[in-house]
Coordinates of C-alpha atoms in Angstrom, one line a residue:
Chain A
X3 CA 59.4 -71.1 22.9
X4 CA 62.4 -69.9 24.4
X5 CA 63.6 -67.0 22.8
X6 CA 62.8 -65.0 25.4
X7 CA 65.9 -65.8 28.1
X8 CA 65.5 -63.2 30.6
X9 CA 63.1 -64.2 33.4
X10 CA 59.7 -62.3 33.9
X11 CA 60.8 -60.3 36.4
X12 CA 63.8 -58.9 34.4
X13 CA 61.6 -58.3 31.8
X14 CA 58.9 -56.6 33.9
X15 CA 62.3 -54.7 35.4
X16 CA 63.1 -53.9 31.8
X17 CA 59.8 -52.0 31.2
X18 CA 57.3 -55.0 30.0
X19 CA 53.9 -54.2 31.1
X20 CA 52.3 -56.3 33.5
X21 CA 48.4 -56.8 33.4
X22 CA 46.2 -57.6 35.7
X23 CA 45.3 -60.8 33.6
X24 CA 49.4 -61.5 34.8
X25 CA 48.9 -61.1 38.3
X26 CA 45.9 -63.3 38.4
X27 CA 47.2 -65.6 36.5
X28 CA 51.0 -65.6 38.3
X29 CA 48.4 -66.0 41.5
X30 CA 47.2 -69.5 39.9
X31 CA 50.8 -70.3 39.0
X32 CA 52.1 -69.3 42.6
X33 CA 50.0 -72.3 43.9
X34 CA 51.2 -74.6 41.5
X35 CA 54.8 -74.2 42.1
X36 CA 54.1 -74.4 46.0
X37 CA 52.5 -78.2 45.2
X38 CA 55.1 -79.2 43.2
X39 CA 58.0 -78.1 45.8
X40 CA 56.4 -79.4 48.4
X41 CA 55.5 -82.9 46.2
X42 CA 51.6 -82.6 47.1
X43 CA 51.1 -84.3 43.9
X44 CA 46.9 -84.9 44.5
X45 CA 46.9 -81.3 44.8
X46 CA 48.9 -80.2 42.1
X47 CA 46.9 -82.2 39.8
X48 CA 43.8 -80.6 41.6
X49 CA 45.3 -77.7 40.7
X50 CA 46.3 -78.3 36.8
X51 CA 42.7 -80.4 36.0
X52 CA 40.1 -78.1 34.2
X53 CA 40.7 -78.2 30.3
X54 CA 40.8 -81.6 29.2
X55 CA 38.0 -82.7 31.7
X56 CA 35.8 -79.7 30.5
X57 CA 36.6 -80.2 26.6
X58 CA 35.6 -83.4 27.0
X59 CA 32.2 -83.6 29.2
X60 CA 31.0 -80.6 27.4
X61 CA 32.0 -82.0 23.7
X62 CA 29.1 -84.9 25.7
X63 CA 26.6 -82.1 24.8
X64 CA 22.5 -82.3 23.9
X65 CA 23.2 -83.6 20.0
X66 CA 26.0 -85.2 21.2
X67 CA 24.0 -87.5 23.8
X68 CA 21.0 -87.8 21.1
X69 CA 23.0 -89.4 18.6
X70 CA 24.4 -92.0 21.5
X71 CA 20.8 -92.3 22.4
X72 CA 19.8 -92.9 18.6
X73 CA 22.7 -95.3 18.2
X74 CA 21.0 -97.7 21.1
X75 CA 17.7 -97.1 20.0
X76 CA 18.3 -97.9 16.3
X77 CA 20.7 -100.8 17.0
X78 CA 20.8 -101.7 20.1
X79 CA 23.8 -102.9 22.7
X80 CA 26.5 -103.5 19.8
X81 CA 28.6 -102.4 17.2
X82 CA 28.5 -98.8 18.8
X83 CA 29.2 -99.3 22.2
X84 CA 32.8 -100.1 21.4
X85 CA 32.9 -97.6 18.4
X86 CA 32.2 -94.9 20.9
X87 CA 35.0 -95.9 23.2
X88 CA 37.2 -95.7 19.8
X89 CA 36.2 -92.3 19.4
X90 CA 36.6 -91.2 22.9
X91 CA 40.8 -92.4 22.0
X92 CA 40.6 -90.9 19.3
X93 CA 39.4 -87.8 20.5
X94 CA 41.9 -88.1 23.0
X95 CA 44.9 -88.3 20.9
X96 CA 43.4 -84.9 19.4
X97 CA 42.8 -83.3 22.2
X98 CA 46.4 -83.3 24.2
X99 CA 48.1 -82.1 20.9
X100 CA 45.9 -79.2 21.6
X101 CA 46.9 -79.0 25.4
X102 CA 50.8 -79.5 24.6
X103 CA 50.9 -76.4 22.2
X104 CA 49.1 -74.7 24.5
X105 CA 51.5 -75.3 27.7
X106 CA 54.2 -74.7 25.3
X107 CA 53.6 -71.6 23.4
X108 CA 51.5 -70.0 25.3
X109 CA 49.4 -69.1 22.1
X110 CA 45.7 -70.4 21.5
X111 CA 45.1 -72.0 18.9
X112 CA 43.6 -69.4 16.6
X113 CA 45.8 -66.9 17.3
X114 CA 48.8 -69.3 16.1
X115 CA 46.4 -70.0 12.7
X116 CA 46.7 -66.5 12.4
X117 CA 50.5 -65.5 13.0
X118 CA 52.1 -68.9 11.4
X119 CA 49.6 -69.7 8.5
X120 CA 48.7 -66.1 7.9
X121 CA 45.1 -63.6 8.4
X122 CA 43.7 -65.6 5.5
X123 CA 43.5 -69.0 7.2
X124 CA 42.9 -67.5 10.4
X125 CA 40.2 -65.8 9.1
X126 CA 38.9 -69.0 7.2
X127 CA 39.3 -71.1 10.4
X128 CA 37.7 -68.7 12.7
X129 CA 34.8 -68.5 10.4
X130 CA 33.9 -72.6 10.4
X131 CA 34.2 -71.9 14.1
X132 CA 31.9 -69.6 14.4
X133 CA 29.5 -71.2 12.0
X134 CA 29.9 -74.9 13.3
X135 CA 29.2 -73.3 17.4
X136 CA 26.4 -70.9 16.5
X137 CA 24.8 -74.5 15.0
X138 CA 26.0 -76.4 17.7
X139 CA 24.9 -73.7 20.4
X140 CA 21.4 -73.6 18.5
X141 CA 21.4 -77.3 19.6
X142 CA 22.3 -76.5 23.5
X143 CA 19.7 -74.2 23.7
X144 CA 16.9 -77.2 22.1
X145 CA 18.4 -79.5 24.4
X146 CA 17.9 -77.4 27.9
X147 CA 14.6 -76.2 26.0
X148 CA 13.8 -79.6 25.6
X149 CA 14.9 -81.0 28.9
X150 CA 13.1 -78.1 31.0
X151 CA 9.7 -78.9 28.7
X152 CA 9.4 -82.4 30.0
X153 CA 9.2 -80.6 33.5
X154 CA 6.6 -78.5 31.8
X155 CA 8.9 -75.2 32.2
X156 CA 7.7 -72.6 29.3
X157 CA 10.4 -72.3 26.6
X158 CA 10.6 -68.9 27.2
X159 CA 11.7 -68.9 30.5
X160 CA 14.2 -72.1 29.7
X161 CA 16.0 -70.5 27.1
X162 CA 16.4 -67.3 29.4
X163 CA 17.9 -69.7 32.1
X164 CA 20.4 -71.3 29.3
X165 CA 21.7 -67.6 28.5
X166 CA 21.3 -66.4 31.9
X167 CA 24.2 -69.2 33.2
X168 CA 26.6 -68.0 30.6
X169 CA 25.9 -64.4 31.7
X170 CA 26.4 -65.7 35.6
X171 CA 29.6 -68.1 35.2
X172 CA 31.2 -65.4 33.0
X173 CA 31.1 -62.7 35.4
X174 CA 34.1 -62.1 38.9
X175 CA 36.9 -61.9 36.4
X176 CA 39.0 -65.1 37.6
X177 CA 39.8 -68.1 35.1
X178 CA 39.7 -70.3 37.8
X179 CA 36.0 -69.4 39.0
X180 CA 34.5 -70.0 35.3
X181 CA 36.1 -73.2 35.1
X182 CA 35.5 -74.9 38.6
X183 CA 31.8 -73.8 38.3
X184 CA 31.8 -75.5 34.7
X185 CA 33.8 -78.9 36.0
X186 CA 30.8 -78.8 39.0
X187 CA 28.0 -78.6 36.4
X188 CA 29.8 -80.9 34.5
X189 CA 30.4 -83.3 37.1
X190 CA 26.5 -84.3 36.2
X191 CA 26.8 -85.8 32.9
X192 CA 27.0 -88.8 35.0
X193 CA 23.2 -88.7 35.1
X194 CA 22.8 -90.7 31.9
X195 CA 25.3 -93.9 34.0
X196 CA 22.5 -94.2 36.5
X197 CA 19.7 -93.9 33.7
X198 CA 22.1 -96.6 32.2
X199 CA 21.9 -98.5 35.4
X200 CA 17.8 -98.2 35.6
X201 CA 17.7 -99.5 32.4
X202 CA 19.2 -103.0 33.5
X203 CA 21.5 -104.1 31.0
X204 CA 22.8 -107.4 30.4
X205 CA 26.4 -107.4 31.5
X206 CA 27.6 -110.3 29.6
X207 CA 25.8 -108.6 26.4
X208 CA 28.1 -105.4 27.0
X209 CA 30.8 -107.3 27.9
X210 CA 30.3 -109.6 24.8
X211 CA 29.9 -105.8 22.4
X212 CA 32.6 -103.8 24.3
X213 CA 35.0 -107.5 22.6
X214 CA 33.2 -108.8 19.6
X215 CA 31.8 -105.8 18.0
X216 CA 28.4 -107.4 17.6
X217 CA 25.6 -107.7 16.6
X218 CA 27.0 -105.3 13.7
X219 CA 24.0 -103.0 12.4
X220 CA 21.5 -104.0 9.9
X221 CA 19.2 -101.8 7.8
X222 CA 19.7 -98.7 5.5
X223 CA 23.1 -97.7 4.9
X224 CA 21.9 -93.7 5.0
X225 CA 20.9 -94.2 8.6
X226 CA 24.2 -96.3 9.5
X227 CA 26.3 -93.8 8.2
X228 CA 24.2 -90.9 9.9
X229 CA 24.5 -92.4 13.0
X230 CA 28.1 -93.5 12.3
X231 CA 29.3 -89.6 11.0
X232 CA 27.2 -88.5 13.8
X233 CA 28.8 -90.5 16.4
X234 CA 32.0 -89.0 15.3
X235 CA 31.0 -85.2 15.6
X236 CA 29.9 -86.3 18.5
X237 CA 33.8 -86.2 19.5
X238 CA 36.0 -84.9 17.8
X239 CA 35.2 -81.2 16.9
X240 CA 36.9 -78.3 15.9
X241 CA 35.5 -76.0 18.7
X242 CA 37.5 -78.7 21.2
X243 CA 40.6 -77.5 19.3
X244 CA 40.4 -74.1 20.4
X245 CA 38.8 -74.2 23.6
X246 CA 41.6 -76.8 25.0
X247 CA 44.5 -75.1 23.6
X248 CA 43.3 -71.7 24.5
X249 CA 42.0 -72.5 28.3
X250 CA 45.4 -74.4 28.8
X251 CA 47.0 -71.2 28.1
X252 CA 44.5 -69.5 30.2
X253 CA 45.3 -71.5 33.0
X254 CA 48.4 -70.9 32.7
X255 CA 49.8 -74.6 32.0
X256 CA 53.3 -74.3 30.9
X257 CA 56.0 -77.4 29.7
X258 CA 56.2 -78.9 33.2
X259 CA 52.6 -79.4 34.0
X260 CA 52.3 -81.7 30.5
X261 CA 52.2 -84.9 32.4
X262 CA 49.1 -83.7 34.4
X263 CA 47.3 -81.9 31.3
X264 CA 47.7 -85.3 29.9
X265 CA 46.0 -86.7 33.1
X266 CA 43.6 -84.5 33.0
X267 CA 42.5 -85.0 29.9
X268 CA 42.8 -88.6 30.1
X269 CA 40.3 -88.5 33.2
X270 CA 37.8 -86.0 30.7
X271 CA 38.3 -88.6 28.0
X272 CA 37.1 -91.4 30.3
X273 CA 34.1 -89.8 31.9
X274 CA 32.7 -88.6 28.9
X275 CA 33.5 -91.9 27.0
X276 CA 31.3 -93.3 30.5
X277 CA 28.7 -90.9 30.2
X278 CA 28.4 -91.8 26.3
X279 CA 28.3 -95.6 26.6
X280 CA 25.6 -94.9 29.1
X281 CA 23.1 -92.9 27.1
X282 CA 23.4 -95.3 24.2
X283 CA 22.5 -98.3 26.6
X284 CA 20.2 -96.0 28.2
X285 CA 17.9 -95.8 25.2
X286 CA 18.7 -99.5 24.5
X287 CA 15.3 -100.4 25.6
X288 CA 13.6 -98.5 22.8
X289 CA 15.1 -101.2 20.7
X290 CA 14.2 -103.8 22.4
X291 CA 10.9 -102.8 22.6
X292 CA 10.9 -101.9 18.8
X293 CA 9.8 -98.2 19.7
X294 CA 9.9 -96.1 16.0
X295 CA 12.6 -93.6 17.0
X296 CA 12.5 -91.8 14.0
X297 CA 8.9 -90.4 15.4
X298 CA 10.4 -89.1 18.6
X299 CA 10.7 -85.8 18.7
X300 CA 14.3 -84.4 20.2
X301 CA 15.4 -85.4 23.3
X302 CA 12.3 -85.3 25.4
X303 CA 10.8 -87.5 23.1
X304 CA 13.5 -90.1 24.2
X305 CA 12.9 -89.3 27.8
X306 CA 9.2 -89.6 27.6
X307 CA 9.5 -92.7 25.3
X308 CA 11.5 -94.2 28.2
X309 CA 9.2 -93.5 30.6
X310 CA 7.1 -97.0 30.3
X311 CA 10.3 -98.8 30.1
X312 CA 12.5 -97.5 33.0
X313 CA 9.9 -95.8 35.2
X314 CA 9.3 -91.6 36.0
X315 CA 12.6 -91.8 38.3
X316 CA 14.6 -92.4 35.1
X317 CA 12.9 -90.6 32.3
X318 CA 13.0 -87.8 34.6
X319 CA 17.4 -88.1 35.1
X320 CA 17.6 -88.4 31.2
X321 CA 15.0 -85.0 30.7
X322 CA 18.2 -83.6 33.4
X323 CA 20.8 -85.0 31.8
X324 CA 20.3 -83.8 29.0
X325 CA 19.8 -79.9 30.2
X326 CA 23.0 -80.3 32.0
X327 CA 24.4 -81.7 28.5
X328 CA 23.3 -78.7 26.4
X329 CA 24.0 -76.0 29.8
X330 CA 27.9 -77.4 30.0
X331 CA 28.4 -77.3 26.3
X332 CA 26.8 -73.8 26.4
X333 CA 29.5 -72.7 28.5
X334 CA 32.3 -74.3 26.7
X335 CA 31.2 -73.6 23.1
X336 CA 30.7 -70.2 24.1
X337 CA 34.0 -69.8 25.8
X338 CA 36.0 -71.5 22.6
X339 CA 33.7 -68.7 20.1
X340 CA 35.3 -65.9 22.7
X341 CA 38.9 -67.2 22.8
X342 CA 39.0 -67.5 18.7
X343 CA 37.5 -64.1 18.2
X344 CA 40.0 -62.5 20.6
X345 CA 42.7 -64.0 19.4
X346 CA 42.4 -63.4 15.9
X347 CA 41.4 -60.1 16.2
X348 CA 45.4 -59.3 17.0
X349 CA 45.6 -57.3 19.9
X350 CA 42.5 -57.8 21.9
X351 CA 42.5 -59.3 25.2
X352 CA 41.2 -62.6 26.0
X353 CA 40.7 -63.8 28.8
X354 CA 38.6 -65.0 31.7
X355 CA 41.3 -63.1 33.8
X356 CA 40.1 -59.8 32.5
X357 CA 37.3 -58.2 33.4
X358 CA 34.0 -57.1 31.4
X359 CA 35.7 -53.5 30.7
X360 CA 38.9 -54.8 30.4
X361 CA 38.1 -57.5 27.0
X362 CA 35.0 -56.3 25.7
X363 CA 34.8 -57.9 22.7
X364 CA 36.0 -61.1 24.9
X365 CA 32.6 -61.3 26.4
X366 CA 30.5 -60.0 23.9
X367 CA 31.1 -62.9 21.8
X368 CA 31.1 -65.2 24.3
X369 CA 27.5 -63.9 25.8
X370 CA 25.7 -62.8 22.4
X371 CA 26.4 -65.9 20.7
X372 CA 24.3 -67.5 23.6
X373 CA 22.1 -64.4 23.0
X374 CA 21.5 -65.3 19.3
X375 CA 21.1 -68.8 19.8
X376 CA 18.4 -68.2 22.2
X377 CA 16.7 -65.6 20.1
X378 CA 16.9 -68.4 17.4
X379 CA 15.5 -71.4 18.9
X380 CA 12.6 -69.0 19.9
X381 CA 11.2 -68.3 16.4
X382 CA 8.2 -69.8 15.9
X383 CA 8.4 -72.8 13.0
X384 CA 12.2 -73.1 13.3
X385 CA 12.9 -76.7 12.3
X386 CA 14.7 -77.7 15.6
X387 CA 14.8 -81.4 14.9
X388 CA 16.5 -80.9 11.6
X389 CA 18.5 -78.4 12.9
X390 CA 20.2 -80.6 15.6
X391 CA 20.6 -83.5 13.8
X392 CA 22.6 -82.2 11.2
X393 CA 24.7 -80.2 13.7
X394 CA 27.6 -82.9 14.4
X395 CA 27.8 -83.9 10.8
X396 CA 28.5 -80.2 9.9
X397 CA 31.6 -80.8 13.1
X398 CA 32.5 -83.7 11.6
X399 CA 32.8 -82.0 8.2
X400 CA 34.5 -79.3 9.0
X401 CA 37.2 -81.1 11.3
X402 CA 39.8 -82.6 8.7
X403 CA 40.9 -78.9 8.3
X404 CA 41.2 -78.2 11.9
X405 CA 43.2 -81.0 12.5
X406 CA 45.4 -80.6 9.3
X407 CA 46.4 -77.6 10.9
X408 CA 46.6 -79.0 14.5
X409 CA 48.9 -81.6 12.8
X410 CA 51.5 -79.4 11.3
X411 CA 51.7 -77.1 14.5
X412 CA 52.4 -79.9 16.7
X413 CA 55.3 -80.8 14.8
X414 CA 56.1 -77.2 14.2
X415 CA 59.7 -77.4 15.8
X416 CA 60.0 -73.4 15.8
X417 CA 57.4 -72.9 18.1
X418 CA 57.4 -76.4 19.7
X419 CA 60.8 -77.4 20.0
X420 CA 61.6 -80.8 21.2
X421 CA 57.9 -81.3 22.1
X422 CA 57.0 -81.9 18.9
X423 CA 54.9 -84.7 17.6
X424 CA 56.1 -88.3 18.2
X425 CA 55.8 -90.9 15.0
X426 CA 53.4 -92.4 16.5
X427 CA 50.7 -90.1 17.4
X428 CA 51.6 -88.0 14.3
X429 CA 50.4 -91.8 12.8
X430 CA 47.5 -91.4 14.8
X431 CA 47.0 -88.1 14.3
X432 CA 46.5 -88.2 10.2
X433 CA 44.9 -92.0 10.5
X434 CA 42.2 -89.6 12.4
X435 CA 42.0 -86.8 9.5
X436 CA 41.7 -89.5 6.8
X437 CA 38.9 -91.4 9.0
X438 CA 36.9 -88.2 9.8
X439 CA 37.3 -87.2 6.1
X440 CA 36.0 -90.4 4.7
X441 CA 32.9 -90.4 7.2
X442 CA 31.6 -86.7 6.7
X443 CA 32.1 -86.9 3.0
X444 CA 30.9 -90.6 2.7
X445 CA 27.4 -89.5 4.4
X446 CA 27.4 -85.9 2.7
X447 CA 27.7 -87.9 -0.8
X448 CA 25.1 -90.9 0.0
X449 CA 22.7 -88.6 1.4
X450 CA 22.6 -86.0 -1.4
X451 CA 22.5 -88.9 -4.3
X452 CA 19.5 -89.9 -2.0
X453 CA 17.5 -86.8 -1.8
X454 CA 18.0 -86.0 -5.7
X455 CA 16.2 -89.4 -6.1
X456 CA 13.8 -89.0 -3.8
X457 CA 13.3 -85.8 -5.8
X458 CA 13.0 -87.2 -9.3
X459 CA 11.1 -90.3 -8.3
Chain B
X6 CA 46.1 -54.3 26.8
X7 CA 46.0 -52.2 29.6
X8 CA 49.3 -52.3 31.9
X9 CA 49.2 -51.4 35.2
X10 CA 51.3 -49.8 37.8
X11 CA 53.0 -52.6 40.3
X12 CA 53.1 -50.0 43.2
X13 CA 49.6 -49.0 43.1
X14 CA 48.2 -52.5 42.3
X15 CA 48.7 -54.1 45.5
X16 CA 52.5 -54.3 45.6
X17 CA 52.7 -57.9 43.7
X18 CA 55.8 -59.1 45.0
X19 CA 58.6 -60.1 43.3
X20 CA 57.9 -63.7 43.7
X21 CA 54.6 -63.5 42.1
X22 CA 55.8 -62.3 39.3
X23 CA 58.5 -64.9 39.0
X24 CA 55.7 -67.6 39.5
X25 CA 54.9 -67.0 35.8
X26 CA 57.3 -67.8 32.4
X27 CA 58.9 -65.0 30.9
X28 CA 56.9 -65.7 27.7
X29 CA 53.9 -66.2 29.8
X30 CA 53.5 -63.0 30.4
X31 CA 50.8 -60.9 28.2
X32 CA 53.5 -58.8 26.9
X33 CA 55.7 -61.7 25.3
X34 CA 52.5 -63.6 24.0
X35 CA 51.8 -60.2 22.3
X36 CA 54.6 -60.1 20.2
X37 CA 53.6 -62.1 16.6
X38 CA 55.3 -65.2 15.8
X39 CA 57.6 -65.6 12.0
X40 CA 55.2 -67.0 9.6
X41 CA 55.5 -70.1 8.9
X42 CA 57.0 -70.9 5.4
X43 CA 54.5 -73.5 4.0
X44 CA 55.6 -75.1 0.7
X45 CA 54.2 -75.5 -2.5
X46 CA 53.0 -79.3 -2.1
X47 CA 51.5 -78.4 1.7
X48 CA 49.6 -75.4 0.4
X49 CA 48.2 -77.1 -2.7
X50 CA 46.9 -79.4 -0.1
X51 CA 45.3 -77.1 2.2
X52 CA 43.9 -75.7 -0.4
X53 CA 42.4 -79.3 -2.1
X54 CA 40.7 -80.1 1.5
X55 CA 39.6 -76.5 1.7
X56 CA 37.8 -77.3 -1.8
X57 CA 36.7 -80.8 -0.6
X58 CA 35.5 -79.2 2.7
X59 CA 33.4 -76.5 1.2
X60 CA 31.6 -79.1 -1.6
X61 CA 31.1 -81.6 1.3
X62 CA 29.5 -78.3 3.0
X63 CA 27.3 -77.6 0.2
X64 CA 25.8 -81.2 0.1
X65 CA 25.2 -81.3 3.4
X66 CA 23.2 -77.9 3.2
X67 CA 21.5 -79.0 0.4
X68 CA 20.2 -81.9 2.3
X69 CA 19.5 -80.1 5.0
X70 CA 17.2 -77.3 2.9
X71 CA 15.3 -80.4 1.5
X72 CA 14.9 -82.0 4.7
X73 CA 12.7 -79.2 5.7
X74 CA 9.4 -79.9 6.9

């Protein structure tokens, strides 16, 4: 991106208009450049964390940490424990192709849809967007409501908390406030590692899964793929697309500071990949124990059904964890549906370094999709269960055309220059398509010969 | 996009200002990009997984209607 030669303040002396989204921003960047001349390297990686650590512990959101859960309490310490590291890499090979066209174009990811591909395929990509995180942000709202109900908080008031945080972190006008607030909240997805620890696992039996792969899963081959397409929209998901590449730009990360996004995300990609690991051996106990988890009802049935086998103490940290899951994800979801509206409706701001009056439409979507969701899990009779477990396999459905597009922008050499894909992660990067494509359609296809004959028999 | 007036704003100094990319600013990132030309083979297969994506879709909504309690 560098047909623009004359420096910014030539341009600004030329006439360009400078916002107050540049000042705060050049503010943020001021910093950064003071680390990096003075080589204060902790604190310019202080500095440049946010995105990746955020995409990541928030992509470890209510569903997200049900289907690890499931995956321990349907087969136990195994096959999944390591498949879940796999898809953490995965995810991570994703996820700083996002954060590298973001530091180098400056664009979001939508908005680039939009202006390279055309308003038709923006417009198609912002709408699976918007459908997949109104699902998914149904799903936050059933996981705090959940969470809050096995402290015997009224759902009512929970879901009015869940959309009261967006309202809160959303508000002062600075990038940098929403996302250190988030990376704090964040921060307590760990929960689910000390529920892990309560739950006294055999280290030599995760050792012995984290190398071997076994004991491999017996049973149905609907619920193995289930758990297996679900474990995937667990993480990688299109809303991680936009919300990376669009906060990096945000943030203001620009060619030089690709080494720390790739820290950063690297760090995100191991806590959550932590976190993960530690819900499914968390709920582990259930199959031990032989517990029917198909009768448990959302995630507070997994925290009460825990509470004989790892005491109050830990139920209790697994009810939290998992409001912290769904409150984080809230927040980022929400964020990502803002950012993608914004940017392809050309000419709007959007920003966290605008204020309410300033992008309108920038917070409206990114408080009344909260707003909705809220509204929704409130009906009376609405089949929550249902609703969140097919949330990730609609993510996972959805993401081969996310990533066929993330593909071909990263090696866009226009826009990207000589930061384009290597040949190995664009090997990476379509071995990843094909995979998620095979999983989503494989469980789509088994499942739907299934109910028909269910339905004639 | 609403500009605003450096002198009344607080004075940002002229370092600030260089702090940021010249196509950082929200005035560059405003401008469109070229389309991008997408050949016949690549857009046949965007459109292929846009079909397989949107069948996949249906099933799964399908399911999901049954499933209902």
């Amino acid at each position: 991106m560098n047909h623009l030669r004359t420096s910014s303040l030539e341009q600004v002396e030329q006439g360009a208009s400078l916002t107050p989204e540049d000042l705060s921003r050049s503010r943020d960047r001021m910093r950064v450049l003071k680390a990096r001349q003075n080589g204060r390297f902790p604190k310019l990686l202080w500095l440049l964390t946010g995105p990746g650590i955020l995409v990541m512990l928030g992509e470890n959101d209510g569903p997200s940490m049900l289907s690890y859960a499931a995956s321990g309490a349907t087969y136990g310490i195994g096959f999944f424990l390591p498949f879940i590291v796999v898809t953490f890499l995965a995810a991570f090979v994703v996820q700083e192709m996002s954060m590298r066209i973001g530091a180098v174009t400056h664009r979001g990811y939508g908005e680039l849809i939009f202006q390279r591909f055309g308003p038709f395929w923006g417009w198609i990509s912002a709408a699976d967007l918007v459908l997949t995180n109104l699902i998914t942000l149904i799903t936050e709202v059933i996981a705090i409501r959940v969470g809050m109900a096995f402290f015997a908080v009224p759902p009512p008031v929970a879901v009015g908390c869940a959309v009261m945080l967006v309202v809160v972190t959303s508000s002062g006008a600075r990038y940098w406030r929403w996302e250190r607030l988030t990376m704090a909240l964040a921060l307590f997805n760990l929960l689910f590692v000390a529920v892990a620890v309560l739950s006294r696992p055999s280290a030599g039996q995760l050792a012995d899964a984290l190398v071997t792969w076994t004991p491999l899963p017996t049973g149905p081959f609907q619920g193995f793929l289930l758990i297996l397409a679900s474990n995937i929209g667990a993480t990688v998901t299109p809303w991680m697309l936009f919300f990376q590449q669009s906060s990096s730009v945000d943030k203001g990360l620009t060619p030089k500071d690709i080494p720390q996004g790739r820290i950063d995300t690297m760090i995100g990609t191991a806590l959550a990949a932590l976190a993960g690991c530690a819900a499914l051996v968390a709920a582990a106990p259930l199959f031990v124990h032989h517990v029917d988890t198909s009768k448990l009802e959302g995630g507070a049935g997994y925290a009460e059904a825990l509470q004989p086998l790892i005491g109050s103490f830990g139920s209790g940290l697994f009810a939290l964890g998992l409001i912290e899951a769904g409150a984080v994800a809230m927040l980022t979801i929400s964020a990502s549906t803002a950012y993608a509206v914004g940017e392809v409706l050309g000419g709007s701001a959007h920003s966290f370094n605008r204020t309410i009056r300033q992008a309108p439409l920038f917070y409206a979507a990114n408080i009344g999709m909260a707003v909705v969701a809220g509204i929704i899990v409130l009906i009376p009779g609405m089949p929550l269960l249902v609703i969140t477990l097919n949330a990730n396999l609609l993510a996972t459905i959805l993401m081969p055309a996310a990533l066929v597009f993330l593909l071909i922008l990263a090696n866009d050499r226009e826009i990207m220059g000589a930061r384009v894909n290597s040949r190995m992660t664009n090997l990476f990067g379509a071995l990843i398509a094909v995979l998620v494509t095979l999983a989503g359609s494989s469980y789509a296809i088994v499942s739907f010969i299934n109910t028909l004959s269910a339905k004639a028999s | 996009m609403q500009p605003i007036d450096r002198l009344s704003h607080g004075h940002p100094d002229d370092e600030l200002i260089q702090a940021l990319e010249p196509d950082q600013l929200v005035a560059a990132t405003s401008q469109p990009l070229p389309r991008y030309r997408l050949g016949h083979a690549a857009n046949l297969a965007l459109w292929l997984l846009r079909v397989l994506v949107l069948s996949m879709t249906a099933l799964v909504i399908y399911t999901f209607v049954e499933a209902l309690p």
